[in-house]
PDB file of C-alpha atoms in Angstrom:
ATOM      1  CA  THR A   1     -33.209 -30.530  90.683  1.00 48.00           C
ATOM      2  CA  VAL A   2     -34.875 -32.384  93.529  1.00 50.00           C
ATOM      3  CA  LEU A   3     -33.054 -35.314  95.103  1.00 53.00           C
ATOM      4  CA  ARG A   4     -34.796 -37.677  97.482  1.00 56.00           C
ATOM      5  CA  GLY A   5     -32.870 -39.853  99.866  1.00 57.00           C
ATOM      6  CA  SER A   6     -32.897 -40.763 103.545  1.00 58.00           C
ATOM      7  CA  GLY A   7     -36.340 -39.247 103.926  1.00 56.00           C
ATOM      8  CA  LYS A   8     -34.986 -35.759 103.117  1.00 58.00           C
ATOM      9  CA  ILE A   9     -35.586 -33.652 100.067  1.00 56.00           C
ATOM     10  CA  GLU A  10     -32.609 -31.664  98.889  1.00 55.00           C
ATOM     11  CA  VAL A  11     -33.194 -28.915  96.356  1.00 54.00           C
ATOM     12  CA  LYS A  12     -30.304 -27.771  94.240  1.00 58.00           C
ATOM     13  CA  ILE A  13     -30.766 -24.460  92.494  1.00 71.00           C
ATOM     14  CA  GLY A  14     -28.508 -23.537  89.623  1.00 84.00           C
ATOM     15  CA  ILE A  15     -26.436 -20.362  89.684  1.00 87.00           C
ATOM     16  CA  GLU A  16     -28.213 -19.064  86.576  1.00 89.00           C
ATOM     17  CA  PHE A  17     -31.543 -19.194  88.398  1.00 91.00           C
ATOM     18  CA  VAL A  18     -30.104 -17.427  91.445  1.00 91.00           C
ATOM     19  CA  LEU A  19     -28.500 -14.701  89.324  1.00 92.00           C
ATOM     20  CA  SER A  20     -31.718 -14.242  87.391  1.00 94.00           C
ATOM     21  CA  GLU A  21     -33.799 -13.912  90.560  1.00 93.00           C
ATOM     22  CA  ILE A  22     -31.398 -11.402  92.121  1.00 95.00           C
ATOM     23  CA  SER A  23     -31.160  -9.440  88.884  1.00 95.00           C
ATOM     24  CA  LYS A  24     -34.901  -8.837  88.812  1.00 96.00           C
ATOM     25  CA  HIS A  25     -34.266  -6.234  91.516  1.00 96.00           C
ATOM     26  CA  LEU A  26     -31.426  -4.351  89.806  1.00 96.00           C
ATOM     27  CA  GLY A  27     -33.821  -1.969  88.071  1.00 94.00           C
ATOM     28  CA  SER A  28     -36.000  -1.364  91.120  1.00 95.00           C
ATOM     29  CA  HIS A  29     -37.191   2.182  91.755  1.00 94.00           C
ATOM     30  CA  ASP A  30     -35.918   1.782  95.329  1.00 96.00           C
ATOM     31  CA  ARG A  31     -32.173   2.457  95.623  1.00 94.00           C
ATOM     32  CA  VAL A  32     -31.907   0.316  98.767  1.00 96.00           C
ATOM     33  CA  VAL A  33     -33.279  -2.646  96.830  1.00 96.00           C
ATOM     34  CA  ARG A  34     -30.852  -2.038  93.932  1.00 95.00           C
ATOM     35  CA  ASP A  35     -27.917  -1.794  96.354  1.00 95.00           C
ATOM     36  CA  ALA A  36     -28.951  -5.026  98.070  1.00 96.00           C
ATOM     37  CA  ALA A  37     -29.238  -6.783  94.709  1.00 95.00           C
ATOM     38  CA  VAL A  38     -25.719  -5.731  93.713  1.00 94.00           C
ATOM     39  CA  GLN A  39     -24.350  -6.857  97.068  1.00 95.00           C
ATOM     40  CA  ALA A  40     -26.058 -10.210  96.614  1.00 95.00           C
ATOM     41  CA  LEU A  41     -24.577 -10.550  93.119  1.00 94.00           C
ATOM     42  CA  CYS A  42     -21.121  -9.810  94.519  1.00 93.00           C
ATOM     43  CA  GLU A  43     -21.521 -12.558  97.091  1.00 93.00           C
ATOM     44  CA  VAL A  44     -23.071 -15.141  94.778  1.00 92.00           C
ATOM     45  CA  ALA A  45     -21.178 -14.606  91.541  1.00 92.00           C
ATOM     46  CA  GLY A  46     -17.834 -13.224  92.567  1.00 87.00           C
ATOM     47  CA  ARG A  47     -15.641 -10.673  90.851  1.00 93.00           C
ATOM     48  CA  ASN A  48     -15.560 -10.488  87.039  1.00 95.00           C
ATOM     49  CA  ASP A  49     -18.326 -13.086  86.595  1.00 95.00           C
ATOM     50  CA  ARG A  50     -19.545 -12.621  83.024  1.00 94.00           C
ATOM     51  CA  ARG A  51     -23.072 -13.855  83.806  1.00 94.00           C
ATOM     52  CA  ALA A  52     -23.564 -11.312  86.595  1.00 95.00           C
ATOM     53  CA  LEU A  53     -22.101  -8.556  84.413  1.00 96.00           C
ATOM     54  CA  GLU A  54     -24.562  -9.404  81.621  1.00 96.00           C
ATOM     55  CA  HIS A  55     -27.467  -8.953  84.028  1.00 96.00           C
ATOM     56  CA  VAL A  56     -26.182  -5.607  85.289  1.00 96.00           C
ATOM     57  CA  GLY A  57     -25.385  -4.524  81.735  1.00 96.00           C
ATOM     58  CA  LEU A  58     -29.095  -4.681  80.989  1.00 96.00           C
ATOM     59  CA  VAL A  59     -29.652  -1.952  83.599  1.00 97.00           C
ATOM     60  CA  LEU A  60     -27.691   0.405  81.329  1.00 97.00           C
ATOM     61  CA  GLU A  61     -30.830   0.309  79.173  1.00 97.00           C
ATOM     62  CA  HIS A  62     -33.220   1.299  81.981  1.00 97.00           C
ATOM     63  CA  PRO A  63     -35.657   4.122  81.083  1.00 96.00           C
ATOM     64  CA  GLN A  64     -34.618   6.242  84.085  1.00 96.00           C
ATOM     65  CA  GLU A  65     -31.344   8.103  83.753  1.00 96.00           C
ATOM     66  CA  GLY A  66     -30.459   7.860  87.447  1.00 95.00           C
ATOM     67  CA  ILE A  67     -30.783   4.093  87.416  1.00 96.00           C
ATOM     68  CA  ARG A  68     -28.743   3.822  84.202  1.00 96.00           C
ATOM     69  CA  THR A  69     -26.038   5.962  85.786  1.00 96.00           C
ATOM     70  CA  GLN A  70     -26.056   3.856  88.945  1.00 96.00           C
ATOM     71  CA  ALA A  71     -25.574   0.783  86.762  1.00 96.00           C
ATOM     72  CA  ILE A  72     -22.085   2.054  85.920  1.00 96.00           C
ATOM     73  CA  GLY A  73     -21.162   1.908  89.596  1.00 95.00           C
ATOM     74  CA  MET A  74     -22.793  -1.504  89.887  1.00 95.00           C
ATOM     75  CA  LEU A  75     -20.593  -2.812  87.089  1.00 96.00           C
ATOM     76  CA  LEU A  76     -17.477  -1.458  88.788  1.00 95.00           C
ATOM     77  CA  GLN A  77     -18.473  -3.220  92.016  1.00 95.00           C
ATOM     78  CA  LEU A  78     -18.558  -6.509  90.119  1.00 95.00           C
ATOM     79  CA  ALA A  79     -15.541  -6.223  87.834  1.00 95.00           C
ATOM     80  CA  ASP A  80     -12.074  -4.810  87.474  1.00 95.00           C
ATOM     81  CA  VAL A  81     -11.415  -1.811  85.250  1.00 94.00           C
ATOM     82  CA  ASP A  82     -10.257  -2.933  81.780  1.00 93.00           C
ATOM     83  CA  ASN A  83     -11.856  -6.364  82.189  1.00 92.00           C
ATOM     84  CA  TYR A  84     -12.578  -7.496  78.609  1.00 91.00           C
ATOM     85  CA  GLY A  85     -15.966  -8.962  79.505  1.00 93.00           C
ATOM     86  CA  LEU A  86     -17.027  -5.770  81.250  1.00 94.00           C
ATOM     87  CA  VAL A  87     -15.846  -3.548  78.409  1.00 94.00           C
ATOM     88  CA  ASP A  88     -17.599  -5.753  75.848  1.00 93.00           C
ATOM     89  CA  ILE A  89     -20.892  -5.721  77.772  1.00 95.00           C
ATOM     90  CA  VAL A  90     -20.824  -1.924  78.027  1.00 95.00           C
ATOM     91  CA  ALA A  91     -19.791  -1.509  74.378  1.00 92.00           C
ATOM     92  CA  LYS A  92     -22.788  -3.547  73.193  1.00 92.00           C
ATOM     93  CA  ARG A  93     -24.994  -0.675  74.342  1.00 94.00           C
ATOM     94  CA  LEU A  94     -23.348   1.641  71.791  1.00 89.00           C
ATOM     95  CA  SER A  95     -25.612   0.119  69.146  1.00 88.00           C
ATOM     96  CA  ASN A  96     -28.803   0.598  71.156  1.00 92.00           C
ATOM     97  CA  LEU A  97     -31.554   2.436  69.304  1.00 92.00           C
ATOM     98  CA  ARG A  98     -32.061   4.891  72.158  1.00 95.00           C
ATOM     99  CA  LYS A  99     -29.625   7.800  72.188  1.00 93.00           C
ATOM    100  CA  GLU A 100     -29.693   8.092  75.994  1.00 96.00           C
ATOM    101  CA  VAL A 101     -28.584   4.461  76.322  1.00 96.00           C
ATOM    102  CA  ARG A 102     -25.695   5.053  73.910  1.00 93.00           C
ATOM    103  CA  GLU A 103     -24.701   8.150  75.911  1.00 94.00           C
ATOM    104  CA  THR A 104     -24.756   6.158  79.149  1.00 96.00           C
ATOM    105  CA  ALA A 105     -22.603   3.500  77.484  1.00 94.00           C
ATOM    106  CA  LEU A 106     -20.057   6.162  76.529  1.00 92.00           C
ATOM    107  CA  GLN A 107     -20.008   7.463  80.109  1.00 94.00           C
ATOM    108  CA  ALA A 108     -19.546   3.911  81.328  1.00 95.00           C
ATOM    109  CA  LEU A 109     -16.695   3.210  78.909  1.00 92.00           C
ATOM    110  CA  GLU A 110     -14.838   6.226  80.281  1.00 91.00           C
ATOM    111  CA  LYS A 111     -15.051   4.688  83.755  1.00 94.00           C
ATOM    112  CA  VAL A 112     -14.498   0.998  82.994  1.00 93.00           C
ATOM    113  CA  THR A 113     -11.390   1.524  80.864  1.00 92.00           C
ATOM    114  CA  THR A 114      -8.150   3.340  81.423  1.00 90.00           C
ATOM    115  CA  LYS A 115      -6.770   5.622  78.748  1.00 85.00           C
ATOM    116  CA  GLY A 116      -4.706   3.639  76.259  1.00 84.00           C
ATOM    117  CA  SER A 117      -5.719   0.260  77.646  1.00 87.00           C
ATOM    118  CA  GLU A 118      -5.787  -2.679  75.267  1.00 86.00           C
ATOM    119  CA  ALA A 119      -9.434  -3.463  76.113  1.00 82.00           C
ATOM    120  CA  GLY A 120     -10.516   0.137  75.513  1.00 78.00           C
ATOM    121  CA  THR A 121      -8.526   0.455  72.308  1.00 81.00           C
ATOM    122  CA  GLN A 122      -9.994  -2.735  70.855  1.00 81.00           C
ATOM    123  CA  VAL A 123     -13.531  -1.593  71.619  1.00 77.00           C
ATOM    124  CA  LEU A 124     -12.903   1.836  70.129  1.00 75.00           C
ATOM    125  CA  GLU A 125     -11.469   0.362  66.924  1.00 78.00           C
ATOM    126  CA  ARG A 126     -14.343  -2.094  66.577  1.00 77.00           C
ATOM    127  CA  TRP A 127     -17.059   0.518  67.074  1.00 71.00           C
ATOM    128  CA  LEU A 128     -15.423   3.166  64.879  1.00 71.00           C
ATOM    129  CA  ALA A 129     -15.500   0.617  62.057  1.00 72.00           C
ATOM    130  CA  HIS A 130     -19.150  -0.247  62.745  1.00 63.00           C
ATOM    131  CA  HIS A 131     -21.415  -0.263  59.654  1.00 60.00           C
ATOM    132  CA  ASP A 132     -24.062   1.900  61.357  1.00 63.00           C
ATOM    133  CA  ALA A 133     -23.320   5.640  61.286  1.00 64.00           C
ATOM    134  CA  VAL A 134     -25.404   6.193  64.437  1.00 59.00           C
ATOM    135  CA  VAL A 135     -23.083   3.841  66.334  1.00 57.00           C
ATOM    136  CA  ARG A 136     -19.951   5.497  64.957  1.00 55.00           C
ATOM    137  CA  GLU A 137     -21.256   8.938  65.896  1.00 60.00           C
ATOM    138  CA  ALA A 138     -21.996   7.846  69.472  1.00 52.00           C
TER     139      ALA A 138
END
């Protein structure tokens, strides 16, 4: 949005745009760039922000294993363990067509939930009842 008044132009940029621009760097091949992007997300979005978590959740699908694994740490920088939004975003990757993404999602679930937690239990029940055998086997 561009507002004109008093001879000044004020540009207001929406949070979605800012998050999207920062998130473009989450899958960078340069770890320093990825770290800076996560730090920026922490400052812009705040803790447990679902929109920021959705962007980082996409990194769990990155083709490179090291970047997928780092995404788990990124998620934990942005959200509390057992946060329902976080657990849900990770659990969505259990139905990914690529086995390595499903495996990363399982690793992530072990770190973003505590044993016996309500969030973890609900996810486990939902995915064990999933209609797709590949998802259940993950």
